[in-house]
Amino acid sequence: MPRYLSMIRVNESEAPAEGPSPELMERMGVLIEEMTKAGVLLDTAGLTPAAQGKRVTWSGGKIVVTEGPFAESEEVIGGYALIQAEDEAEALEWTKRFLQTHETFWTITCEVRQIAEG
């Protein structure tokens, strides 16, 4: 079965300062449990804020490490889900369900891409 990476993109400046609500975390927990029981969810996690991250760039034969926050980025990857699904349509349905666990004031984009095998 193909695997898909759903990269959860958020604008950190628009996200609630206190983070996800307890109700959101509960809804996510229910969905994660369902996905795990269905054998679809291989791994998932949220990431620390971009201000705590580093970018490592290889350019012109040199390595450059840039410390966050990254001013040129409005959206950052805030988390991910590694999904094993029958096809892209199923991976998209699970991703849509994840997005729908959020309150309406959130603006989140998930980029879903199949993992290249072999």
PDB file of N, CA, C and O in Angstrom, residues 49-76:
ATOM      1  N   PRO A  49       7.741  25.402  17.735  1.00  0.00           N
ATOM      2  CA  PRO A  49       7.646  26.607  16.908  1.00  0.00           C
ATOM      3  C   PRO A  49       8.888  26.831  16.038  1.00  0.00           C
ATOM      4  O   PRO A  49      10.001  26.422  16.397  1.00  0.00           O
ATOM      5  N   ALA A  50       8.679  27.486  14.908  1.00  0.00           N
ATOM      6  CA  ALA A  50       9.769  27.755  13.964  1.00  0.00           C
ATOM      7  C   ALA A  50      10.897  28.545  14.616  1.00  0.00           C
ATOM      8  O   ALA A  50      12.066  28.392  14.234  1.00  0.00           O
ATOM      9  N   ALA A  51      10.583  29.363  15.606  1.00  0.00           N
ATOM     10  CA  ALA A  51      11.615  30.146  16.292  1.00  0.00           C
ATOM     11  C   ALA A  51      12.662  29.247  16.940  1.00  0.00           C
ATOM     12  O   ALA A  51      13.799  29.668  17.152  1.00  0.00           O
ATOM     13  N   GLN A  52      12.293  28.005  17.224  1.00  0.00           N
ATOM     14  CA  GLN A  52      13.223  27.067  17.840  1.00  0.00           C
ATOM     15  C   GLN A  52      13.924  26.182  16.809  1.00  0.00           C
ATOM     16  O   GLN A  52      14.735  25.333  17.173  1.00  0.00           O
ATOM     17  N   GLY A  53      13.598  26.374  15.527  1.00  0.00           N
ATOM     18  CA  GLY A  53      14.146  25.518  14.477  1.00  0.00           C
ATOM     19  C   GLY A  53      15.397  26.083  13.832  1.00  0.00           C
ATOM     20  O   GLY A  53      15.809  27.216  14.077  1.00  0.00           O
ATOM     21  N   LYS A  54      15.990  25.271  12.983  1.00  0.00           N
ATOM     22  CA  LYS A  54      17.158  25.657  12.198  1.00  0.00           C
ATOM     23  C   LYS A  54      16.915  25.201  10.761  1.00  0.00           C
ATOM     24  O   LYS A  54      16.266  24.189  10.525  1.00  0.00           O
ATOM     25  N   ARG A  55      17.431  25.964   9.823  1.00  0.00           N
ATOM     26  CA  ARG A  55      17.431  25.548   8.426  1.00  0.00           C
ATOM     27  C   ARG A  55      18.874  25.345   8.013  1.00  0.00           C
ATOM     28  O   ARG A  55      19.723  26.196   8.252  1.00  0.00           O
ATOM     29  N   VAL A  56      19.127  24.221   7.367  1.00  0.00           N
ATOM     30  CA  VAL A  56      20.468  23.912   6.890  1.00  0.00           C
ATOM     31  C   VAL A  56      20.407  23.927   5.369  1.00  0.00           C
ATOM     32  O   VAL A  56      19.633  23.188   4.764  1.00  0.00           O
ATOM     33  N   THR A  57      21.210  24.810   4.768  1.00  0.00           N
ATOM     34  CA  THR A  57      21.189  24.992   3.309  1.00  0.00           C
ATOM     35  C   THR A  57      22.544  24.620   2.730  1.00  0.00           C
ATOM     36  O   THR A  57      23.595  25.001   3.262  1.00  0.00           O
ATOM     37  N   TRP A  58      22.506  23.904   1.625  1.00  0.00           N
ATOM     38  CA  TRP A  58      23.705  23.569   0.855  1.00  0.00           C
ATOM     39  C   TRP A  58      23.642  24.378  -0.422  1.00  0.00           C
ATOM     40  O   TRP A  58      22.706  24.234  -1.217  1.00  0.00           O
ATOM     41  N   SER A  59      24.586  25.281  -0.616  1.00  0.00           N
ATOM     42  CA  SER A  59      24.592  26.141  -1.802  1.00  0.00           C
ATOM     43  C   SER A  59      26.018  26.548  -2.127  1.00  0.00           C
ATOM     44  O   SER A  59      26.761  26.990  -1.246  1.00  0.00           O
ATOM     45  N   GLY A  60      26.379  26.418  -3.385  1.00  0.00           N
ATOM     46  CA  GLY A  60      27.717  26.816  -3.819  1.00  0.00           C
ATOM     47  C   GLY A  60      28.823  26.048  -3.119  1.00  0.00           C
ATOM     48  O   GLY A  60      29.922  26.570  -2.925  1.00  0.00           O
ATOM     49  N   GLY A  61      28.536  24.822  -2.734  1.00  0.00           N
ATOM     50  CA  GLY A  61      29.534  23.994  -2.082  1.00  0.00           C
ATOM     51  C   GLY A  61      29.745  24.311  -0.615  1.00  0.00           C
ATOM     52  O   GLY A  61      30.704  23.842  -0.010  1.00  0.00           O
ATOM     53  N   LYS A  62      28.832  25.086  -0.021  1.00  0.00           N
ATOM     54  CA  LYS A  62      28.967  25.451   1.388  1.00  0.00           C
ATOM     55  C   LYS A  62      27.664  25.177   2.142  1.00  0.00           C
ATOM     56  O   LYS A  62      26.583  25.265   1.579  1.00  0.00           O
ATOM     57  N   ILE A  63      27.820  24.904   3.425  1.00  0.00           N
ATOM     58  CA  ILE A  63      26.689  24.705   4.324  1.00  0.00           C
ATOM     59  C   ILE A  63      26.444  26.005   5.090  1.00  0.00           C
ATOM     60  O   ILE A  63      27.376  26.604   5.612  1.00  0.00           O
ATOM     61  N   VAL A  64      25.181  26.419   5.152  1.00  0.00           N
ATOM     62  CA  VAL A  64      24.789  27.581   5.945  1.00  0.00           C
ATOM     63  C   VAL A  64      23.660  27.143   6.869  1.00  0.00           C
ATOM     64  O   VAL A  64      22.684  26.534   6.423  1.00  0.00           O
ATOM     65  N   VAL A  65      23.799  27.442   8.153  1.00  0.00           N
ATOM     66  CA  VAL A  65      22.763  27.138   9.128  1.00  0.00           C
ATOM     67  C   VAL A  65      22.118  28.457   9.532  1.00  0.00           C
ATOM     68  O   VAL A  65      22.799  29.390   9.969  1.00  0.00           O
ATOM     69  N   THR A  66      20.798  28.535   9.367  1.00  0.00           N
ATOM     70  CA  THR A  66      20.035  29.729   9.728  1.00  0.00           C
ATOM     71  C   THR A  66      19.136  29.382  10.897  1.00  0.00           C
ATOM     72  O   THR A  66      18.420  28.383  10.856  1.00  0.00           O
ATOM     73  N   GLU A  67      19.177  30.205  11.934  1.00  0.00           N
ATOM     74  CA  GLU A  67      18.335  29.973  13.104  1.00  0.00           C
ATOM     75  C   GLU A  67      16.977  30.638  12.915  1.00  0.00           C
ATOM     76  O   GLU A  67      16.878  31.707  12.335  1.00  0.00           O
ATOM     77  N   GLY A  68      15.920  29.982  13.410  1.00  0.00           N
ATOM     78  CA  GLY A  68      14.586  30.554  13.347  1.00  0.00           C
ATOM     79  C   GLY A  68      14.457  31.694  14.326  1.00  0.00           C
ATOM     80  O   GLY A  68      15.323  31.880  15.169  1.00  0.00           O
ATOM     81  N   PRO A  69      13.428  32.501  14.227  1.00  0.00           N
ATOM     82  CA  PRO A  69      12.325  32.358  13.274  1.00  0.00           C
ATOM     83  C   PRO A  69      12.743  32.785  11.868  1.00  0.00           C
ATOM     84  O   PRO A  69      13.728  33.485  11.696  1.00  0.00           O
ATOM     85  N   PHE A  70      11.981  32.329  10.905  1.00  0.00           N
ATOM     86  CA  PHE A  70      12.281  32.578   9.506  1.00  0.00           C
ATOM     87  C   PHE A  70      11.326  33.633   8.982  1.00  0.00           C
ATOM     88  O   PHE A  70      10.188  33.337   8.632  1.00  0.00           O
ATOM     89  N   ALA A  71      11.784  34.864   8.953  1.00  0.00           N
ATOM     90  CA  ALA A  71      10.934  36.019   8.638  1.00  0.00           C
ATOM     91  C   ALA A  71      10.279  35.916   7.270  1.00  0.00           C
ATOM     92  O   ALA A  71       9.172  36.398   7.076  1.00  0.00           O
ATOM     93  N   GLU A  72      10.933  35.269   6.323  1.00  0.00           N
ATOM     94  CA  GLU A  72      10.382  35.195   4.976  1.00  0.00           C
ATOM     95  C   GLU A  72       9.257  34.178   4.847  1.00  0.00           C
ATOM     96  O   GLU A  72       8.621  34.085   3.803  1.00  0.00           O
ATOM     97  N   SER A  73       8.985  33.427   5.890  1.00  0.00           N
ATOM     98  CA  SER A  73       7.961  32.388   5.830  1.00  0.00           C
ATOM     99  C   SER A  73       6.742  32.781   6.636  1.00  0.00           C
ATOM    100  O   SER A  73       6.834  33.000   7.831  1.00  0.00           O
ATOM    101  N   GLU A  74       5.600  32.876   5.966  1.00  0.00           N
ATOM    102  CA  GLU A  74       4.354  33.072   6.701  1.00  0.00           C
ATOM    103  C   GLU A  74       3.869  31.737   7.239  1.00  0.00           C
ATOM    104  O   GLU A  74       3.500  31.627   8.389  1.00  0.00           O
ATOM    105  N   GLU A  75       3.861  30.730   6.392  1.00  0.00           N
ATOM    106  CA  GLU A  75       3.424  29.405   6.806  1.00  0.00           C
ATOM    107  C   GLU A  75       4.633  28.546   7.128  1.00  0.00           C
ATOM    108  O   GLU A  75       5.652  28.607   6.446  1.00  0.00           O
ATOM    109  N   VAL A  76       4.522  27.760   8.184  1.00  0.00           N
ATOM    110  CA  VAL A  76       5.569  26.816   8.544  1.00  0.00           C
ATOM    111  C   VAL A  76       4.927  25.449   8.750  1.00  0.00           C
ATOM    112  O   VAL A  76       3.714  25.338   8.963  1.00  0.00           O
TER     113      VAL A  76
END
